[in-house]
Coordinates of C-alpha atoms (C1' of nucleotides) in Angstrom, one line a residue:
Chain A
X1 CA -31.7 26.3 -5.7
X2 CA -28.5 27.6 -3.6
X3 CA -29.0 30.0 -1.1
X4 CA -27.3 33.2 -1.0
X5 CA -25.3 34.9 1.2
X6 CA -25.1 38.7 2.3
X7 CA -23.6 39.4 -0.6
X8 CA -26.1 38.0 -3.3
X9 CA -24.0 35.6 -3.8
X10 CA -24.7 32.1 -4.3
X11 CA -23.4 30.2 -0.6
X12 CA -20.7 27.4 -2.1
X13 CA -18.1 25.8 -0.3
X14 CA -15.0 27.7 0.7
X15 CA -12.5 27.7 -1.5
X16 CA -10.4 24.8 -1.6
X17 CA -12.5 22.9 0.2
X18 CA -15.2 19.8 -0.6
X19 CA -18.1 18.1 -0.3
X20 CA -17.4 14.5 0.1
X21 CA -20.8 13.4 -0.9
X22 CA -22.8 9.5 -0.2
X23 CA -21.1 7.4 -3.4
X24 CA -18.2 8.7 -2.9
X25 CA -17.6 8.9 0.9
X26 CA -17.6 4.7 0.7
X27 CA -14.4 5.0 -1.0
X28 CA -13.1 6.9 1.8
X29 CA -14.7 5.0 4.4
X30 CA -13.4 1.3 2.9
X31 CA -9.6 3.2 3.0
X32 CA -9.9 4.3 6.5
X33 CA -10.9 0.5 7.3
X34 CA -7.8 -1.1 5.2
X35 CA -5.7 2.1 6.8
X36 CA -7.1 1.7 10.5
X37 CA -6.7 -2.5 10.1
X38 CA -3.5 -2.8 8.8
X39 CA -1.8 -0.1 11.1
X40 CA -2.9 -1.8 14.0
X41 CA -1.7 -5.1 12.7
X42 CA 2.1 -3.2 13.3
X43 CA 1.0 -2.3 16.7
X44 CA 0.1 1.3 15.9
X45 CA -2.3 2.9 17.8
X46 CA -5.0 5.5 17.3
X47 CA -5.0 9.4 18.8
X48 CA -6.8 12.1 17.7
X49 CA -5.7 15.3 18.8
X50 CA -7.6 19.0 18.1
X51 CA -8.1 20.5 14.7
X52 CA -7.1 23.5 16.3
X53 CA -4.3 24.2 18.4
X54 CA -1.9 27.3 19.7
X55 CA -0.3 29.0 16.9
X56 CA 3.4 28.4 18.6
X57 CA 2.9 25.0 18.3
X58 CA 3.8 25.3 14.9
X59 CA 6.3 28.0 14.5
X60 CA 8.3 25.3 17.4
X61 CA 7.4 22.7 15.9
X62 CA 7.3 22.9 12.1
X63 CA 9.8 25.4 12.1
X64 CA 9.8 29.4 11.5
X65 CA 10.9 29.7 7.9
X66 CA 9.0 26.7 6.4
X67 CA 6.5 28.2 3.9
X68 CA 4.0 26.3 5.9
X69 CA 4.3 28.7 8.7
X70 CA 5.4 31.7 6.9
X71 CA 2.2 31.8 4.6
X72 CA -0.1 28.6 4.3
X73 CA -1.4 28.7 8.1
X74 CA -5.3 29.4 9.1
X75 CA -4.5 31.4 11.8
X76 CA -6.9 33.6 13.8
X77 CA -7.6 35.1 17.4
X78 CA -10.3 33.7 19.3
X79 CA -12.7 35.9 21.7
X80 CA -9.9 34.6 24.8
X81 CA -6.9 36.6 22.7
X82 CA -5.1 33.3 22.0
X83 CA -3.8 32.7 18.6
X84 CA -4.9 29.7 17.6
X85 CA -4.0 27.5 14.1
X86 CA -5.9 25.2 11.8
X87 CA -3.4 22.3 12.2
X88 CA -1.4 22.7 8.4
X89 CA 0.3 19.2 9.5
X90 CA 0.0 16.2 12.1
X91 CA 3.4 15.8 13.9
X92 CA 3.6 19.0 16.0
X93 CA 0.5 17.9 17.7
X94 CA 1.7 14.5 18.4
X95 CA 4.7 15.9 20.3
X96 CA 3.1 18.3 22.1
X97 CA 0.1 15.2 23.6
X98 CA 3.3 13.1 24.3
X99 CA 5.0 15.8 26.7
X100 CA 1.5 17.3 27.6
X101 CA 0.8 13.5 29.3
X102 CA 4.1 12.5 29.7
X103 CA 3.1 9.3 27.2
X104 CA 6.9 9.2 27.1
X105 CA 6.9 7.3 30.7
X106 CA 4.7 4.6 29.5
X107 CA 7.5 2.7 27.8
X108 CA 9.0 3.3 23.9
X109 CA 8.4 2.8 21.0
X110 CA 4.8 5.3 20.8
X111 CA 3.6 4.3 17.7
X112 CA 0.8 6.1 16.9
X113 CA -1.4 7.0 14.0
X114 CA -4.5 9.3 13.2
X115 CA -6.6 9.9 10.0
X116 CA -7.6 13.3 9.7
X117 CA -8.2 16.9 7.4
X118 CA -5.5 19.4 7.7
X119 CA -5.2 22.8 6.5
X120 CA -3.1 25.0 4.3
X121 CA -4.1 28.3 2.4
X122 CA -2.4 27.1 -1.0
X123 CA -3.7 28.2 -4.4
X124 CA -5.8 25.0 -4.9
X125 CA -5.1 22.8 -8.1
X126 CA -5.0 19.3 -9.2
X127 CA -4.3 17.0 -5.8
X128 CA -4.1 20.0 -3.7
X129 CA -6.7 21.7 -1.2
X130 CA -7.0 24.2 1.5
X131 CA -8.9 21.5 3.5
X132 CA -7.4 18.4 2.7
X133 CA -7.2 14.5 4.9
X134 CA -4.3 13.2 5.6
X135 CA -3.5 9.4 7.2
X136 CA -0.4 10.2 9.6
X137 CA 2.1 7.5 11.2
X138 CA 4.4 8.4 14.1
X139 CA 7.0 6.9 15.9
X140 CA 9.1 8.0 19.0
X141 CA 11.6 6.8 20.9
X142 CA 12.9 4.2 18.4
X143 CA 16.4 5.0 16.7
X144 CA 16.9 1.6 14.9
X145 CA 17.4 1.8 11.5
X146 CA 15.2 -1.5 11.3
X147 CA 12.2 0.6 12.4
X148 CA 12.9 3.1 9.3
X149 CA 12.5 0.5 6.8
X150 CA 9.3 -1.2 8.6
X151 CA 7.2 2.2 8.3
X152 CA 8.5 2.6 4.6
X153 CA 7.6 -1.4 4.9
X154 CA 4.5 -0.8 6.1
X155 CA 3.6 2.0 3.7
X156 CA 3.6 -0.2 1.1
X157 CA 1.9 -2.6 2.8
X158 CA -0.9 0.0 2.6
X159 CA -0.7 0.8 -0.5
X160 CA -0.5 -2.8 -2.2
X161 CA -3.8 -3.7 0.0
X162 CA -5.2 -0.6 -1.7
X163 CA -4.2 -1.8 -5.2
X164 CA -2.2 1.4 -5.9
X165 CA 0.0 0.4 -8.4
X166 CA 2.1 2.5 -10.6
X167 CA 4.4 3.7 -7.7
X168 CA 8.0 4.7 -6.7
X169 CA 9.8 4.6 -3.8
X170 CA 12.5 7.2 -3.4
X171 CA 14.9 7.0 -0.6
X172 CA 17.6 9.3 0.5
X173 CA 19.4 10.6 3.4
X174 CA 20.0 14.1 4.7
X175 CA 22.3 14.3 7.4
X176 CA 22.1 15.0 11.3
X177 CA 23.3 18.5 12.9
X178 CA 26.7 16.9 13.0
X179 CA 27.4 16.6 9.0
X180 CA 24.6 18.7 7.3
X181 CA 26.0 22.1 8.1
X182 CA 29.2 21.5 5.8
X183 CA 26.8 20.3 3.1
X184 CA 24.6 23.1 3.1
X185 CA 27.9 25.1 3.0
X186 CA 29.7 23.5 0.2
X187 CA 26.8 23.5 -2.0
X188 CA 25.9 27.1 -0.9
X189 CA 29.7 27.8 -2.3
X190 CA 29.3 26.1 -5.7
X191 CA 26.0 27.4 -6.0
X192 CA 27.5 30.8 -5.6
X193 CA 30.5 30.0 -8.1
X194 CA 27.5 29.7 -11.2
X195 CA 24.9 31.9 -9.5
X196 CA 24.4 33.8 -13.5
X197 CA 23.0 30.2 -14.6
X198 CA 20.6 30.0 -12.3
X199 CA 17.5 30.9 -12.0
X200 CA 16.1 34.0 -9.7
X201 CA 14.3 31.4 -7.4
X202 CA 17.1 28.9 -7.0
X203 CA 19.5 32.4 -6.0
X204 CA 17.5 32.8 -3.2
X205 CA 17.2 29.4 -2.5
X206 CA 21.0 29.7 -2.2
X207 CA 20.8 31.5 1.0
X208 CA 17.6 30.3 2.4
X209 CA 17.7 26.4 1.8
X210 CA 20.3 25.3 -0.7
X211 CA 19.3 21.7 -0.8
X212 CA 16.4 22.7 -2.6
X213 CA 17.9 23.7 -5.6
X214 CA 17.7 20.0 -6.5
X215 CA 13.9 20.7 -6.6
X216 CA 13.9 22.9 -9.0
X217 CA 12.6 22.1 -12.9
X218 CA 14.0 24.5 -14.6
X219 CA 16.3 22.9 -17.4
X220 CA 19.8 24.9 -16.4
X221 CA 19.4 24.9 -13.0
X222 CA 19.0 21.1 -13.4
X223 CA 22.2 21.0 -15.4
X224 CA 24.5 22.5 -13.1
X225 CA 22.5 21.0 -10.1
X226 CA 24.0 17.6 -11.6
X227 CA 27.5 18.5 -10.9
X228 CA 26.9 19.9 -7.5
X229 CA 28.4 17.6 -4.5
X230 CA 25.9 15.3 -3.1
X231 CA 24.8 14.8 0.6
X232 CA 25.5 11.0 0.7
X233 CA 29.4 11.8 0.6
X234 CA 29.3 14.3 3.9
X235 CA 27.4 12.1 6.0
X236 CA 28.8 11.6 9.4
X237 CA 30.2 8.0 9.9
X238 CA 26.9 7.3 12.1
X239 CA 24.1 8.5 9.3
X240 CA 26.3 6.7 6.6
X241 CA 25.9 3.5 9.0
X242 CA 21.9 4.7 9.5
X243 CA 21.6 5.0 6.2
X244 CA 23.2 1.7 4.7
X245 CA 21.2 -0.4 7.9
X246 CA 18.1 0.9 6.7
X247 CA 18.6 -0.2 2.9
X248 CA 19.6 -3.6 3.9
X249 CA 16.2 -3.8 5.8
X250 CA 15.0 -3.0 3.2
X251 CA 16.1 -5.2 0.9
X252 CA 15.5 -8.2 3.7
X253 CA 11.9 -6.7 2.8
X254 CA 11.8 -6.5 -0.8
X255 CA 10.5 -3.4 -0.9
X256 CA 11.7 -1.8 -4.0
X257 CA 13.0 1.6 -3.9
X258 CA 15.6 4.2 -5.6
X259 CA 18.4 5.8 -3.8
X260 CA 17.1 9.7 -5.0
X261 CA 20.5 11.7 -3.5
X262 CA 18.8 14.5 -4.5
X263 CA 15.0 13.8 -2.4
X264 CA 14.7 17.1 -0.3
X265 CA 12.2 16.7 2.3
X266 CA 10.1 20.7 2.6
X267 CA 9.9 20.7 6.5
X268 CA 13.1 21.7 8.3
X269 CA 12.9 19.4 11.1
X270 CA 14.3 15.8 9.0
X271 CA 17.4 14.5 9.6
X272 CA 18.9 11.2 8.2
X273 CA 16.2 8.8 6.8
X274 CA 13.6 10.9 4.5
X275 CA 11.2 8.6 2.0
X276 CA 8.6 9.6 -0.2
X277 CA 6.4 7.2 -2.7
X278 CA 5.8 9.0 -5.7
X279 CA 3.4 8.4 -9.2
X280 CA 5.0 9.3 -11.8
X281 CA 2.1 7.9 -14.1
X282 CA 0.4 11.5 -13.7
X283 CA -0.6 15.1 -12.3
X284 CA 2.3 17.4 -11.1
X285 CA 1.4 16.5 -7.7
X286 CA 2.3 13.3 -7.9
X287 CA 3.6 12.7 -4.1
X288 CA 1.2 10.1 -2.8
X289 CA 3.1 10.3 0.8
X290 CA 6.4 11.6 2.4
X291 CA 8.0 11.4 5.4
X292 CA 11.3 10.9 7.3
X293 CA 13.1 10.5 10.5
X294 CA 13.1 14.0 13.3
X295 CA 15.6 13.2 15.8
X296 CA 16.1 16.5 17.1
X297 CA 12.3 17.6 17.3
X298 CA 10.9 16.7 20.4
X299 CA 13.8 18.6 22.1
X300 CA 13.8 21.6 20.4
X301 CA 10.4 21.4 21.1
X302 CA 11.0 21.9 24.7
X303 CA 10.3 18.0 25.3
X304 CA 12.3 15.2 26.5
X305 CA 15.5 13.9 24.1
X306 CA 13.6 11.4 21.9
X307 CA 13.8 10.5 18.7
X308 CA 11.2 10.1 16.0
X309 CA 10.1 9.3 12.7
X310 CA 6.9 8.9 10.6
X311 CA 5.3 10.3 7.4
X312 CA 1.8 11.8 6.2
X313 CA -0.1 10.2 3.4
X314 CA -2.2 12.6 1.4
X315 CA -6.0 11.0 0.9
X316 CA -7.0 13.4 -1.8
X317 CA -4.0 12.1 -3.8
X318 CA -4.8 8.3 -2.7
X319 CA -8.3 8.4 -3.4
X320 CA -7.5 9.8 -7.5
X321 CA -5.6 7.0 -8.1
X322 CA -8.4 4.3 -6.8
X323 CA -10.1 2.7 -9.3
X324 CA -12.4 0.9 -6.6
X325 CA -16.3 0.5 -6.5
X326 CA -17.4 -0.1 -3.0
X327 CA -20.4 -2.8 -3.1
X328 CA -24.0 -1.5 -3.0
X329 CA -25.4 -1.9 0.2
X330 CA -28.0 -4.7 0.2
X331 CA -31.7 -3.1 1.9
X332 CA -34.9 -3.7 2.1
X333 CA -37.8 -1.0 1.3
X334 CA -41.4 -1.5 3.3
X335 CA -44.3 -0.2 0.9
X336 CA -48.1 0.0 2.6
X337 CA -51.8 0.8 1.7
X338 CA -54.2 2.2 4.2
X339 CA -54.1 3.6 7.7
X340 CA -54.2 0.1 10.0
X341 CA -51.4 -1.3 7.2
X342 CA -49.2 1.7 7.4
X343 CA -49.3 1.1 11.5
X344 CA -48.3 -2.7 11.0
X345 CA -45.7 -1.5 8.6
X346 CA -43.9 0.8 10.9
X347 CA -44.1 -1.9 13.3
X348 CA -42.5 -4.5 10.4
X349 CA -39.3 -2.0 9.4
X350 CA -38.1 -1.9 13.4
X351 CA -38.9 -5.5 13.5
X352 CA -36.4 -6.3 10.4
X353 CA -34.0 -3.5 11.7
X354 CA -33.7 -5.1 15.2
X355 CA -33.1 -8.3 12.8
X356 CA -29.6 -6.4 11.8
X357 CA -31.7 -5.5 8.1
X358 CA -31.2 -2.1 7.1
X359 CA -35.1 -1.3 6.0
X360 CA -36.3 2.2 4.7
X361 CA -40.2 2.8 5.6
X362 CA -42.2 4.8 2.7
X363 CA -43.9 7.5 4.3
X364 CA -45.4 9.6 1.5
X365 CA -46.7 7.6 -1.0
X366 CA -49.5 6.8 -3.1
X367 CA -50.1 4.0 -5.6
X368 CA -48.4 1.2 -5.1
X369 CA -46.5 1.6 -8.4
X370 CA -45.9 5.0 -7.4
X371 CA -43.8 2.7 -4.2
X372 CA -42.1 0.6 -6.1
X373 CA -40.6 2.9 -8.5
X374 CA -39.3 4.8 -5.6
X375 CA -37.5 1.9 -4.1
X376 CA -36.0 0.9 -7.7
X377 CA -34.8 4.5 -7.8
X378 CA -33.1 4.0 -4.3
X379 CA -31.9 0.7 -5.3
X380 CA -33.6 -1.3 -3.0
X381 CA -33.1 -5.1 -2.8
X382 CA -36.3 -6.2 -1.5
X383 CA -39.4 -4.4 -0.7
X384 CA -42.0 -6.1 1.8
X385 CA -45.8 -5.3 0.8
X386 CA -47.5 -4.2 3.4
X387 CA -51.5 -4.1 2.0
X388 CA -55.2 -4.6 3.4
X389 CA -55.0 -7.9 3.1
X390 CA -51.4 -8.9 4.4
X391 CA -52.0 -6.9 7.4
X392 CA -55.4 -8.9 8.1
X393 CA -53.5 -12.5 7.5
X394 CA -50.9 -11.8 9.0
X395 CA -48.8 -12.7 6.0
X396 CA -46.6 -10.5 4.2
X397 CA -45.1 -10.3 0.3
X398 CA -41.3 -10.1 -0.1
X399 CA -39.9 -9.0 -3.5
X400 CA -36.8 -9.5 -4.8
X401 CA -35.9 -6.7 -7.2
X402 CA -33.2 -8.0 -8.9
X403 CA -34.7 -11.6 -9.6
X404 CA -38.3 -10.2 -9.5
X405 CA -39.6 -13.0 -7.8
X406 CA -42.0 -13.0 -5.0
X407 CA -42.6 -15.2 -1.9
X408 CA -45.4 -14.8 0.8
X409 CA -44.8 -15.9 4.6
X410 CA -44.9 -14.8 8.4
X411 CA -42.5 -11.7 9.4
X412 CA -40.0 -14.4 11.1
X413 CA -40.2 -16.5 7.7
X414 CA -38.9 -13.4 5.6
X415 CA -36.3 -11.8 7.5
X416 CA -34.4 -15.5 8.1
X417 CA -35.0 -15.1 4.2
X418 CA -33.2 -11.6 3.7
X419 CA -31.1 -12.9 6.2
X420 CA -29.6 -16.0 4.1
Chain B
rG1 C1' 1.7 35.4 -4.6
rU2 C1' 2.5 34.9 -10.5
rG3 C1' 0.6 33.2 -15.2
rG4 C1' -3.0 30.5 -18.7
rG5 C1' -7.9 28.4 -19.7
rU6 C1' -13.2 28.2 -18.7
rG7 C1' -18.0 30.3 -16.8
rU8 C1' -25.5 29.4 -20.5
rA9 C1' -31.1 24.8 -16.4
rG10 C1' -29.2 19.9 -11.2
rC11 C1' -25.6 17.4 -15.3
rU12 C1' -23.6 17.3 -20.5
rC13 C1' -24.0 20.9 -24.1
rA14 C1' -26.6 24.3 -28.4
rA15 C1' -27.9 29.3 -29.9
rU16 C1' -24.1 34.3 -37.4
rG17 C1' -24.3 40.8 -32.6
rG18 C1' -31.0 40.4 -34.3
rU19 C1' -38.3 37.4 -31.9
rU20 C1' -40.0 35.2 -25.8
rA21 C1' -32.1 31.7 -24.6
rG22 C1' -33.1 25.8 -26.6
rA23 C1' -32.1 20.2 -26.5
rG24 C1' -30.8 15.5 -24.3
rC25 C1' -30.3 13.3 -19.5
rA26 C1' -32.2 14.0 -14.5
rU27 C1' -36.6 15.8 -11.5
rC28 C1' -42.0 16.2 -10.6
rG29 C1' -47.0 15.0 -12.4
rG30 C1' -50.5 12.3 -15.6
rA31 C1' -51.8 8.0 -18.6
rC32 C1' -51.5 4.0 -14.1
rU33 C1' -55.3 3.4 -6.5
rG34 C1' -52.0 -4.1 -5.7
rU35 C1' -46.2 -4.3 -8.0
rG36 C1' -40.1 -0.9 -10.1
rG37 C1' -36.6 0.3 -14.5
rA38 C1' -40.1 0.9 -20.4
rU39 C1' -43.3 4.1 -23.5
rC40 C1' -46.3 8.4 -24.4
rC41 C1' -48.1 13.2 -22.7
rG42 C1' -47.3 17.4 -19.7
rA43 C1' -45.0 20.6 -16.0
rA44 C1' -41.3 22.8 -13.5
rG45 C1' -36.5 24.4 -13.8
rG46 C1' -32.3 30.6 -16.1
rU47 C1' -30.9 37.8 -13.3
rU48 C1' -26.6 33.4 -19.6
rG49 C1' -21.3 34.0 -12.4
rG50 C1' -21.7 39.5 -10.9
rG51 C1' -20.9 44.7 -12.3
rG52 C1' -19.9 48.4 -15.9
rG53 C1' -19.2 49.9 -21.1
rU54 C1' -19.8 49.8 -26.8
rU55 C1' -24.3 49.4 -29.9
rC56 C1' -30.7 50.8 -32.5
rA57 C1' -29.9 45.7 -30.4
rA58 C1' -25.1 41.8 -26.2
rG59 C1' -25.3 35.0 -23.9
rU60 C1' -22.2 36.7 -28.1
rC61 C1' -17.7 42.5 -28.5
rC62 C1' -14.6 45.5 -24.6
rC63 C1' -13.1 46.5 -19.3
rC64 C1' -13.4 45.2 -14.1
rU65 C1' -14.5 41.6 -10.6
rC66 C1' -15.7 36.7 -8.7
rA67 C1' -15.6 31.4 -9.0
rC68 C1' -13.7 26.9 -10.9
rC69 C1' -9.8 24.2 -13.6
rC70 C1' -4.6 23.9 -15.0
rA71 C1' 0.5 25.3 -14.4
rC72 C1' 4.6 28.0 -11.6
rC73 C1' 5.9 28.1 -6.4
rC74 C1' 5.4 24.6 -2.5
rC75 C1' 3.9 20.1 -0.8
rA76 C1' 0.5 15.3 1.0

RNA sequence: GUGGGUGUAGCUCAAUGGUUAGAGCAUCGGACUGUGGAUCCGAAGGUUGGGGGUUCAAGUCCCCUCACCCACCCCA
C-alpha cells in the first residue's frame, strides 16, 4: 500500500511529474546512447550544468515577458536569501558556463550538448509535464549559414537513427534587430485595421508579440492572418542572404523541409534561422523539437559578442512516438540447497560476475521448484544448480530456460558456455 | 489561469438507490523438499479519491474539494 502524507493523503508523485520505471527506462537509456553517439560523431561535446541556478539567469536570459519567465518558473528562496530557479530551459545556462570560464578563449565553434529534465509549472496534458527531459544542442561562435543547416542536418540524423518517421520539417526566418522592428510594426498596423475580427487573445497579442497571431487556431483570425504581410519580404539584405544560404545547404543535404513564413519561435531571443520538426500524425503537442539561431544573446547577456544557435528536443514527446522494444537482458540465476551449498553458491555468482555475467543469487528460498519458478518469473536465461551433491563433486548443472536443456561441467566449463 | 471528461482491489472492469461491494488477471501459500511457465485448492488484498448533504437506506443522487486524463493558452 501507499504511504500517506500529513494530510491523510495518499504520497503520489508531484503533479506533472513521473516515475520512469525498469521496462521502460531502457527505452530512455538506448536514446540517450543513439543521442550521446551520434552528437559526438559532429564533434559535440557533453556539459552538464546545475538543475538549479539564479533566478536572473533567466529573466537575462530567456527574456522578461516570455510566459516562461512570467509564470511557468519553479522559483524559490533558499535559506542564503538567493532566489534561485528550476532551469525551465537549457541555453541560459550554457551562456552563463561559457562567460563564467571564459570557454570562449579556447577557440570557436563551442559545440556543446546535454541530456537533461527541465521544469515548467504548465497545466500538464498529453506531451507536456512540469518535470520534463529534454536533449539540448548548442553552438556559439559560428555565424555560417552552413552550420544552420548541419544542426537541422543533424537533427534528422537523430531522428532517422531513432526510426521516427511521420515528421515535418518547417523552416522559416525571423529577422535580426536591423529588419524585424518594421515587421512587427506593419503587422501591428494591419492587425489594428481588422482588430473587430479578431479574437480577444490575438488583440492583445497585437501589442505584446504580433508575430504570434499566426499561432493562433481560431478560424477568423486565421483568415485575416492569411493576408497579413509576411516577414520573408522585410528581411534585411544580410538575413535574406542567411536565409537563402542555409536552404541551399540544405538542399546539398537532402533534408526535406517546408518554408513555414508563418513558424514563430515562443522565446524572444531568435533571430534569423528558427526550425522546428513537427508530427502532424497526432496529439496537439505535436512539436517533437524547436530551435533557431540567438545572435544577440550572449551580449545582452552581459557576455562577449558571439553568436549562437541550437535547439531543444522534448524526450517525453520522442519517447511516444517510439515503437522500440529494447532486448531482454540475457542473466543467469544461481539456485542452492543446504548451508555448505548456499556458501559455494555465493562464491559461484561473484565468480561468473567477475566473468562479465550478470548472475542474481537466490537468497530466500525453499524447494527447488519454489527456485526455479522465481527465476522464470524474473526471466532468467540460465540458472546454475547449486545442490548437495554438485557442491561435493565439484560439478555444477547449467539450465537453459528457453531451450530447457541441461549440461553438467566445472565452473570454468559453464561460464565459457554462457559466455558463447 | 479557463473549460470538458473520469475516479470502485496492484491492473482491467462489474454491482436497478436496498444483505457482508464482486470477477478476471497479478500477488502469496498449499497440492509439490532436486528442476520454471500448466492445473486444482486456498489466502490476502477496499475508509468505493476525500469531505459534506438528501434519504429509512448512497459506490449509485446533489454540493464542495482533490487527483488523473483531454482541450484552450503556451511550448519541447
Amino acid at each position: 500500500m501507499s504511504g500517506e502524507g500529513p494530510s491523510g493523503r495518499a504520497l503520489t508523485a508531484v503533479k506533472g511529474t513521473h516515475d520512469i520505471l525498469p521496462g521502460e527506462v531502457e527505452v530512455w537509456q538506448k536514446v540517450e546512447a543513439e543521442t550521446k553517439r551520434l552528437f559526438e560523431l559532429y564533434g559535440y561535446k557533453e556539459m552538464r550544468a546545475p538543475i538549479i541556478e539564479p533566478t536572473e539567469l533567466f529573466h537575462k536570459g530567456t527574456g522578461e515577458t516570455t510566459d516562461i519567465v512570467t509564470k511557468e518558473m519553479y522559483t524559490f528562496e533558499d535559506k542564503g536569501g538567493r532566489s534561485i530557479t528550476l532551469r525551465p530551459e537549457y541555453t541560459p545556462s550554457v551562456a552563463r558556463a561559457i562567460v563564467e570560464h571564459r570557454l570562449d578563449l579556447l577557440g570557436t565553434p563551442m559545440r556543446y550538448y546535454y541530456i537533461g529534465p527541465m521544469f515548467r509549472y504548465d497545466k500538464p496534458q498529453k506531451g507536456r509535464y512540469r518535470q520534463f527531459h529534454q536533449v539540448d544542442v548548442e553552438v556559439f561562435g559560428e555565424k555560417d549559414p552552413a552550420l544552420d543547416a548541419e544542426i537541422v542536418e543533424m537533427a534528422d540524423a537523430l531522428l532517422k537513427a531513432l526510426g521516427i518517421a511521420e515528421t515535418e520539417t518547417l523552416v522559416n526566418s525571423v529577422g535580426c534587430r536591423a529588419c524585424r522592428p518594421a515587421f512587427s510594426a506593419a503587422l501591428r498596423e494591419r492587425a489594428l485595421a481588422v482588430q473587430d475580427k479578431l479574437c480577444i487573445d490575438c488583440r492583445r497579442k497585437m501589442e505584446t508579440n504580433p508575430l504570434r497571431i499566426f499561432d493562433c487556431k481560431v478560424e477568423s483570425c486565421r483568415e485575416q492572418a492569411r493576408a497579413f504581410p509576411k516577414i520573408t519580404g522585410f528581411l534585411c539584405p544580410e538575413c535574406r542572404e542567411h536565409f537563402a544560404a542555409f536552404r541551399a545547404h540544405l538542399d546539398r543535404y537532402g533534408v526535406a523541409y517546408r518554408h513555414d513564413e508563418n513558424l514563430v519561435r515562443g522565446l524572444d531571443y531568435y533571430t534569423k534561422t528558427t526550425f522546428e520538426v513537427v508530427d502532424n500524425s497526432a496529439g496537439q503537442q505535436n512539436a517533437i523539437l524547436g530551435g533557431g539561431r540567438y545572435d544577440d544573446m550572449m551580449k545582452d547577456f552581459g557576455g562577449p559578442d558571439i553568436c549562437g544557435i541550437g535547439f531543444a528536443m522534448g524526450l517525453e514527446r520522442l519517447i511516444a512516438r517510439l515503437a522500440l522494444k529494447p532486448e531482454a537482458r540475457r542473466f543467469l540465476y544461481v539456485v542452492h540447497q543446504g548451508e555448505a551449498a548456499k556458501a559455494r553458491a555465493i562464491e559461484l555468482a561473484r565468480f561468473f560476475r567477475r566473468g562479465g555475467i550478470e548472475t542474481v543469487i537466490e537468497f530466500g528460498g525453499r524447494s527447488f521448484k519454489n527456485q526455479f519458478g522465481r527465476a522464470g518469473k524474473l526471466g532468467a536465461a540460465w540458472v546454475l544448480i547449486v545442490g548437495e551433491d554438485e557442491t561435493a563433486k565439484g560439478i555444477f548443472q547449467l539450465k537453459d530456460m528457453a531451450a530447457g536443456t541441461q549440461v553438467g561441467g566445472a565452473p570454468e566449463v559453464l561460464l565459457s558456455g554462457v559466455r558463447s
